[in-house]
PDB file of N, CA and C in Angstrom:
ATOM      1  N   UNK A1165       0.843  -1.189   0.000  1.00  0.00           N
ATOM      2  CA  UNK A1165       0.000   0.000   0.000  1.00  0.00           C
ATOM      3  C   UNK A1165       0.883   1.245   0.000  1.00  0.00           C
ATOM      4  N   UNK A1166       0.702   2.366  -1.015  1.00  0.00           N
ATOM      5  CA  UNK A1166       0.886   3.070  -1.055  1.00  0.00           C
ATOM      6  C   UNK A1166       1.281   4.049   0.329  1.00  0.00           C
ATOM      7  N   UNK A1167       2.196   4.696   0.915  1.00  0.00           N
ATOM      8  CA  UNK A1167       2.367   5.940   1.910  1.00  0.00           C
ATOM      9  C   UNK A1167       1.265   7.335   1.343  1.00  0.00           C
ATOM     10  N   UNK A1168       0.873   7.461   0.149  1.00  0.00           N
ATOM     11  CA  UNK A1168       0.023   8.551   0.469  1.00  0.00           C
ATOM     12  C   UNK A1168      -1.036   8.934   0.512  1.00  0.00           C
ATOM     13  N   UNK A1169      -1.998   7.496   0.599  1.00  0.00           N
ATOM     14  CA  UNK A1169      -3.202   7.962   1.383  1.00  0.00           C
ATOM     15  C   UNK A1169      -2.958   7.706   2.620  1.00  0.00           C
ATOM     16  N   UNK A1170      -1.820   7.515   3.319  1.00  0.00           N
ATOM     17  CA  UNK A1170      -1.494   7.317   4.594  1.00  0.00           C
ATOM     18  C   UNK A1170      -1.526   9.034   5.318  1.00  0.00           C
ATOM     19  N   UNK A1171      -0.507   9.857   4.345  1.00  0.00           N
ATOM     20  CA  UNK A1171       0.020  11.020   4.225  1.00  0.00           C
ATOM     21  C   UNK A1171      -1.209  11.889   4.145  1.00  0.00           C
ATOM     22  N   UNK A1172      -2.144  11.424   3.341  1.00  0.00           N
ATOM     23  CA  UNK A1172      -3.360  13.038   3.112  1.00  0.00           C
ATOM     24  C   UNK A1172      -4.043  12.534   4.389  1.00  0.00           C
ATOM     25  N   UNK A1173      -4.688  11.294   5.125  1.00  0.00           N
ATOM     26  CA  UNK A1173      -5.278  11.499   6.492  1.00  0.00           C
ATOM     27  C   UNK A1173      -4.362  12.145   7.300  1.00  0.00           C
ATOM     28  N   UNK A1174      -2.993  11.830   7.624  1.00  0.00           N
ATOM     29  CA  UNK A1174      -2.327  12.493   8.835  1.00  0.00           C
ATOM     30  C   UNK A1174      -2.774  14.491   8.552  1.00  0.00           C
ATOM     31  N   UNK A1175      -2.624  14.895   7.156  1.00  0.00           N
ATOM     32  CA  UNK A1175      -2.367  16.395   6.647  1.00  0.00           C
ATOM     33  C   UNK A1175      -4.274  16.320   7.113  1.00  0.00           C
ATOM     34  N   UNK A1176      -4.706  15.863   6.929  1.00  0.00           N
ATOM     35  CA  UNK A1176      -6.306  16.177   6.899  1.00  0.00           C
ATOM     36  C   UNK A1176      -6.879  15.864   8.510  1.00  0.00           C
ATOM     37  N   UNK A1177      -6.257  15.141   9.486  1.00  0.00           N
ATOM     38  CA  UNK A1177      -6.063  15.276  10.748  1.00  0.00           C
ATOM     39  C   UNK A1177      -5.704  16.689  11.610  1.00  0.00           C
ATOM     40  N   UNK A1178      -4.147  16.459  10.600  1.00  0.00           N
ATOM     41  CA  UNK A1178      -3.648  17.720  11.198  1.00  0.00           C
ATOM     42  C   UNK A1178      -4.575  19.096  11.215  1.00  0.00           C
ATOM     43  N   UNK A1179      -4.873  19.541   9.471  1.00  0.00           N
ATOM     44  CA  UNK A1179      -5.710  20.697   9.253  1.00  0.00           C
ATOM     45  C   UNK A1179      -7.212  20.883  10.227  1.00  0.00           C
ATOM     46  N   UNK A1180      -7.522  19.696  10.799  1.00  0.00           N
ATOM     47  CA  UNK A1180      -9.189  19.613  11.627  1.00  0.00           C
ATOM     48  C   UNK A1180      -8.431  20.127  13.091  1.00  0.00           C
ATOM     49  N   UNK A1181      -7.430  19.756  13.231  1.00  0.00           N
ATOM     50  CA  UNK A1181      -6.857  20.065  14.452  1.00  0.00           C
ATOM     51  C   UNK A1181      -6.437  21.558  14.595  1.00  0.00           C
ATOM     52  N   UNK A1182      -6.402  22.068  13.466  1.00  0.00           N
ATOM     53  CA  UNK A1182      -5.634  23.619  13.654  1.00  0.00           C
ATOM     54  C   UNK A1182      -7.030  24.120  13.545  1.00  0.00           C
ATOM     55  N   UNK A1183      -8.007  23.431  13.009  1.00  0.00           N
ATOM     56  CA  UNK A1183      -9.056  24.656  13.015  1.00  0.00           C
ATOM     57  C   UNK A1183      -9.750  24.484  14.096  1.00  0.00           C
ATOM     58  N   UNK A1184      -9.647  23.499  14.697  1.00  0.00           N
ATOM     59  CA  UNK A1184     -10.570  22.993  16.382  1.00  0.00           C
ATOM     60  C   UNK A1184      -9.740  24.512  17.296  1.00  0.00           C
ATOM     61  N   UNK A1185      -8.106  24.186  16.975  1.00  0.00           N
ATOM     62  CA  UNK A1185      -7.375  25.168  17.937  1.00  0.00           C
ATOM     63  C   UNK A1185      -7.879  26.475  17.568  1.00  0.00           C
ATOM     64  N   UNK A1186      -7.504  26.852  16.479  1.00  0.00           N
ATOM     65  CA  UNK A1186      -8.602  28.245  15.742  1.00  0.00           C
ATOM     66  C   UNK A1186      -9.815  28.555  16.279  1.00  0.00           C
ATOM     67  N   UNK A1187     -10.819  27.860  16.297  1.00  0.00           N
ATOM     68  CA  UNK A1187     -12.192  27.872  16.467  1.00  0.00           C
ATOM     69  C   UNK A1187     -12.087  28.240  17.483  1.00  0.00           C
ATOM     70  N   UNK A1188     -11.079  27.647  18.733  1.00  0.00           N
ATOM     71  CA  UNK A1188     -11.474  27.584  20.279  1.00  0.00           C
ATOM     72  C   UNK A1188     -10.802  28.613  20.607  1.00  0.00           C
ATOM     73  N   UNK A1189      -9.535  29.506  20.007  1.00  0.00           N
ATOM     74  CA  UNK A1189      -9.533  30.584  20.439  1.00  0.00           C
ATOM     75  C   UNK A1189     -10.198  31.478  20.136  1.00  0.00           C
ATOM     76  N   UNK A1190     -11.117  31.083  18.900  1.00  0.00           N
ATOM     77  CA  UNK A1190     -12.240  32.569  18.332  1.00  0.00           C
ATOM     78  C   UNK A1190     -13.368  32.419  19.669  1.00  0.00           C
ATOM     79  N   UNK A1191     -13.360  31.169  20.234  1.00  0.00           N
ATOM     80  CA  UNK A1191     -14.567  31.143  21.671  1.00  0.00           C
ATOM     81  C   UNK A1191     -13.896  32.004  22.851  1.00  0.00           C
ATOM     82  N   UNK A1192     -12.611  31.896  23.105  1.00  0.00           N
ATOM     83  CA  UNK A1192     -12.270  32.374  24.074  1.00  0.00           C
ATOM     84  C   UNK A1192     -12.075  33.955  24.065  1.00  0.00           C
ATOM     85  N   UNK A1193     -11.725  34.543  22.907  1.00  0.00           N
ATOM     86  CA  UNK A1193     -12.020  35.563  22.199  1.00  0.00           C
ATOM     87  C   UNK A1193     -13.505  36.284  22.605  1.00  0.00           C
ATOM     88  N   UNK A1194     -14.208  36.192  22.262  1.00  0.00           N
ATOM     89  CA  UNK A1194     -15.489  35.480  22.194  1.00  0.00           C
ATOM     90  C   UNK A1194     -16.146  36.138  23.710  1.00  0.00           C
ATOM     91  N   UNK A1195     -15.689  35.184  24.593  1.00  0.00           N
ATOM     92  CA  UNK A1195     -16.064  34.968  25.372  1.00  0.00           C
ATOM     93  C   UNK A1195     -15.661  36.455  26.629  1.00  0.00           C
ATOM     94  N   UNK A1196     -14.386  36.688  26.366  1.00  0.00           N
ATOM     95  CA  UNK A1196     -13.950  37.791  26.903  1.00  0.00           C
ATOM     96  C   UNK A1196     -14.848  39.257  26.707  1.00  0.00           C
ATOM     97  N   UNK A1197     -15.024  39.824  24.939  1.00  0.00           N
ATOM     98  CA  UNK A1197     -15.849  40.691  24.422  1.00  0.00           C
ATOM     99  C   UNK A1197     -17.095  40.288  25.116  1.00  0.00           C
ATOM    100  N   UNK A1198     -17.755  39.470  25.223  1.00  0.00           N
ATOM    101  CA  UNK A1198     -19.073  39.377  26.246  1.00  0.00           C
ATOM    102  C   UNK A1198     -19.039  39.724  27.334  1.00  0.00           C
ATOM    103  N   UNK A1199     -17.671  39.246  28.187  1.00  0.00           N
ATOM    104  CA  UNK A1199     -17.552  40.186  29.248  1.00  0.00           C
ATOM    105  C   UNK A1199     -17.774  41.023  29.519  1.00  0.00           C
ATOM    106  N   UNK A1200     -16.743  41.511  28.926  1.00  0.00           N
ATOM    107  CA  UNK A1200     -16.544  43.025  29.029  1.00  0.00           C
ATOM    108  C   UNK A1200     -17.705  43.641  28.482  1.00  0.00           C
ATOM    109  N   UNK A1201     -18.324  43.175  27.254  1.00  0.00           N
ATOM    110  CA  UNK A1201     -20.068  44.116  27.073  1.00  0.00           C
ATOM    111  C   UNK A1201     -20.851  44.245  28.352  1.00  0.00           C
ATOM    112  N   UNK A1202     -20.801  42.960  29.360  1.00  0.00           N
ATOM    113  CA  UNK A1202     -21.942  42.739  29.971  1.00  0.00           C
ATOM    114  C   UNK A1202     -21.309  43.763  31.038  1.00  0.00           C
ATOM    115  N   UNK A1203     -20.120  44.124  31.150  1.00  0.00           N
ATOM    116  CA  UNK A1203     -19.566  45.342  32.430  1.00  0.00           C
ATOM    117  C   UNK A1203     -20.229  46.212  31.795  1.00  0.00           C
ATOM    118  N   UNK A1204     -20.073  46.849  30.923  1.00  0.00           N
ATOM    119  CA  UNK A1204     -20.171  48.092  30.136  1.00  0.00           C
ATOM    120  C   UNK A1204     -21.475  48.284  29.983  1.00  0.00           C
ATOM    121  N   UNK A1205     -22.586  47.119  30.321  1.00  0.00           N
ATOM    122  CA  UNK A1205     -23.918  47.503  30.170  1.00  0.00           C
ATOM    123  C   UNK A1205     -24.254  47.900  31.186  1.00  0.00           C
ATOM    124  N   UNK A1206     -23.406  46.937  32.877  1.00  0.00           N
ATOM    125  CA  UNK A1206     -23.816  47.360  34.037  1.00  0.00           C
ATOM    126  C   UNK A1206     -23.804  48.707  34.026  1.00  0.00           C
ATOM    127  N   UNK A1207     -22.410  48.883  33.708  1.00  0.00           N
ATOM    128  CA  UNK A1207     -21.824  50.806  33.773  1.00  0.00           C
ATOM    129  C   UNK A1207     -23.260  51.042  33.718  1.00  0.00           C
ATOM    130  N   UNK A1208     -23.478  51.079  32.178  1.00  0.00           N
ATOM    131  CA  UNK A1208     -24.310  52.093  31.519  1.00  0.00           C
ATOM    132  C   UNK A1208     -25.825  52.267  32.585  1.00  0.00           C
ATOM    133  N   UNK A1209     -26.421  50.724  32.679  1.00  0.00           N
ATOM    134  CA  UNK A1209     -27.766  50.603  33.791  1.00  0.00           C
ATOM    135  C   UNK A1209     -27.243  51.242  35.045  1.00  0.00           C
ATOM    136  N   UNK A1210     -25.971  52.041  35.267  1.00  0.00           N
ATOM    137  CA  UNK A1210     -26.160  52.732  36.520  1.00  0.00           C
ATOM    138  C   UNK A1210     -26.133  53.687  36.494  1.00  0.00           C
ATOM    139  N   UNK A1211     -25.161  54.293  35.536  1.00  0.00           N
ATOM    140  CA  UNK A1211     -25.257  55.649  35.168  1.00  0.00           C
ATOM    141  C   UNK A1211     -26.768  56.020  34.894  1.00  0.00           C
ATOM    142  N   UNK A1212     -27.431  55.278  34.221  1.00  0.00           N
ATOM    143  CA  UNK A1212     -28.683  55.659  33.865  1.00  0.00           C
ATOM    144  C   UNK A1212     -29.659  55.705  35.324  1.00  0.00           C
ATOM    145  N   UNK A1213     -29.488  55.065  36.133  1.00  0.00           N
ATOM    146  CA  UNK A1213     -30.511  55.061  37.660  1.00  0.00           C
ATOM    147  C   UNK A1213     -29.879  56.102  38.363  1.00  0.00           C
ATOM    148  N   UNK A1214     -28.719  56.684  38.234  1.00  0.00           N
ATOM    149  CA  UNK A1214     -28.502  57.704  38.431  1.00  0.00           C
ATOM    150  C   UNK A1214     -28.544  59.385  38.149  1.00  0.00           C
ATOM    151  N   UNK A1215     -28.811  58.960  36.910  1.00  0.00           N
ATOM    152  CA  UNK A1215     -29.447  60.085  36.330  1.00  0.00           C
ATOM    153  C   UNK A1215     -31.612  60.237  36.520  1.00  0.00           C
ATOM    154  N   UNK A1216     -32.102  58.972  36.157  1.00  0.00           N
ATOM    155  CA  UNK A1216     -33.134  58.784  36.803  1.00  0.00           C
ATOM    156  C   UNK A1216     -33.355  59.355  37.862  1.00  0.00           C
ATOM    157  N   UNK A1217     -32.784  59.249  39.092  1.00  0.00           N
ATOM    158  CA  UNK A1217     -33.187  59.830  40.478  1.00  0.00           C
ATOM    159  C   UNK A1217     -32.532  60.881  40.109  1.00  0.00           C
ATOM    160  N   UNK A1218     -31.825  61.507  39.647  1.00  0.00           N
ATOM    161  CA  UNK A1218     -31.437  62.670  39.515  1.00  0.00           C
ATOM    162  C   UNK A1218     -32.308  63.868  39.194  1.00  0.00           C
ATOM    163  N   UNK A1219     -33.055  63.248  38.346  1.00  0.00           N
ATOM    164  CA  UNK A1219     -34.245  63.673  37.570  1.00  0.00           C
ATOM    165  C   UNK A1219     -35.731  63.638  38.908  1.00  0.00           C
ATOM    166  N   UNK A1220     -35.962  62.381  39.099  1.00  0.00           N
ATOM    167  CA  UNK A1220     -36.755  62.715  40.362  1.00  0.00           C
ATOM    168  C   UNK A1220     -36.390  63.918  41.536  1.00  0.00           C
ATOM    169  N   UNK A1221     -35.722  63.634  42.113  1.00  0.00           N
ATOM    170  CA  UNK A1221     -35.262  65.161  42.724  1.00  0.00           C
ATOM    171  C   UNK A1221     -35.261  66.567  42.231  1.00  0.00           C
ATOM    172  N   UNK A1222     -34.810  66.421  41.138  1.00  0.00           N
ATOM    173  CA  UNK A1222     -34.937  67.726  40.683  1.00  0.00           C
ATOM    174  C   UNK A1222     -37.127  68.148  40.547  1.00  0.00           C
ATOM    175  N   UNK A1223     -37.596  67.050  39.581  1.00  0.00           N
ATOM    176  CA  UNK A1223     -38.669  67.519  39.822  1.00  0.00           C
ATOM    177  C   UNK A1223     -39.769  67.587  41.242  1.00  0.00           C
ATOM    178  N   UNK A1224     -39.451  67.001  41.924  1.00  0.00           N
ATOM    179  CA  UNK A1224     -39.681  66.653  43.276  1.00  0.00           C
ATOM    180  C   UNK A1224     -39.290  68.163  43.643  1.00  0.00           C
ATOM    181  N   UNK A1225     -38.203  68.914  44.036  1.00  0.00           N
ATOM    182  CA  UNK A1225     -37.803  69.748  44.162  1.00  0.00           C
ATOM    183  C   UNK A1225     -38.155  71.059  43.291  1.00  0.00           C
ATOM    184  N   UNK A1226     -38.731  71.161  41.891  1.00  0.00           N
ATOM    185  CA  UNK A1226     -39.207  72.115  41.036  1.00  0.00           C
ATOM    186  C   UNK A1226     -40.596  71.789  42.002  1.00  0.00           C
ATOM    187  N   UNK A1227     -41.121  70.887  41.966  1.00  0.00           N
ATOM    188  CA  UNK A1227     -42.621  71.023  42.294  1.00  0.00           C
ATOM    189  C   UNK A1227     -43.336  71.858  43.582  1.00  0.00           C
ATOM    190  N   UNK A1228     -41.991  71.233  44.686  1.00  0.00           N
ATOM    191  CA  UNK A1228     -41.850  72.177  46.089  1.00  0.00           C
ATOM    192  C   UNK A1228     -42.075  73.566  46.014  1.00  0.00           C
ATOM    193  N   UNK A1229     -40.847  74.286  44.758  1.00  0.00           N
ATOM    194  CA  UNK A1229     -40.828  75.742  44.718  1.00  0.00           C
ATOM    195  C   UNK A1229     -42.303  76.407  44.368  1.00  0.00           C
ATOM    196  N   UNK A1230     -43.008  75.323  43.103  1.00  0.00           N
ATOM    197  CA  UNK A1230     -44.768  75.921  42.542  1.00  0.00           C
ATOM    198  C   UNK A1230     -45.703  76.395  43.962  1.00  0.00           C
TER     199      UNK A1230
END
């Protein structure tokens, strides 16, 4: 028997293997940017309840002066 259909499974092994490694760093990748969105949303949902009550007070406080 021929060595090179021996040769294209090992190369066609190999290539499934670099893209498994590929793939799994595009997850871990991935996975980080979600992070960090899901901080950046907290940020944002607080900044925003902060401005919210900010807003209550003030009209709370306009309404006092009427």
């Amino acid at each position: 028997m021929s060595k090179e259909p021996i040769e294209m499974v090992k190369e066609t092994i190999k290539n499934y293997a670099d893209s498994q490694s590929r793939l799994e760093s595009e997850i871990v990748g991935l996975r980080n940017k979600i992070e960090k969105a899901e901080k950046e949303v907290s940020q944002v949902k607080n900044i925003k309840q902060s401005f919210e009550s900010a807003l209550k007070y003030l009209e709370e406080a306009n309404g006092k002066e009427a």
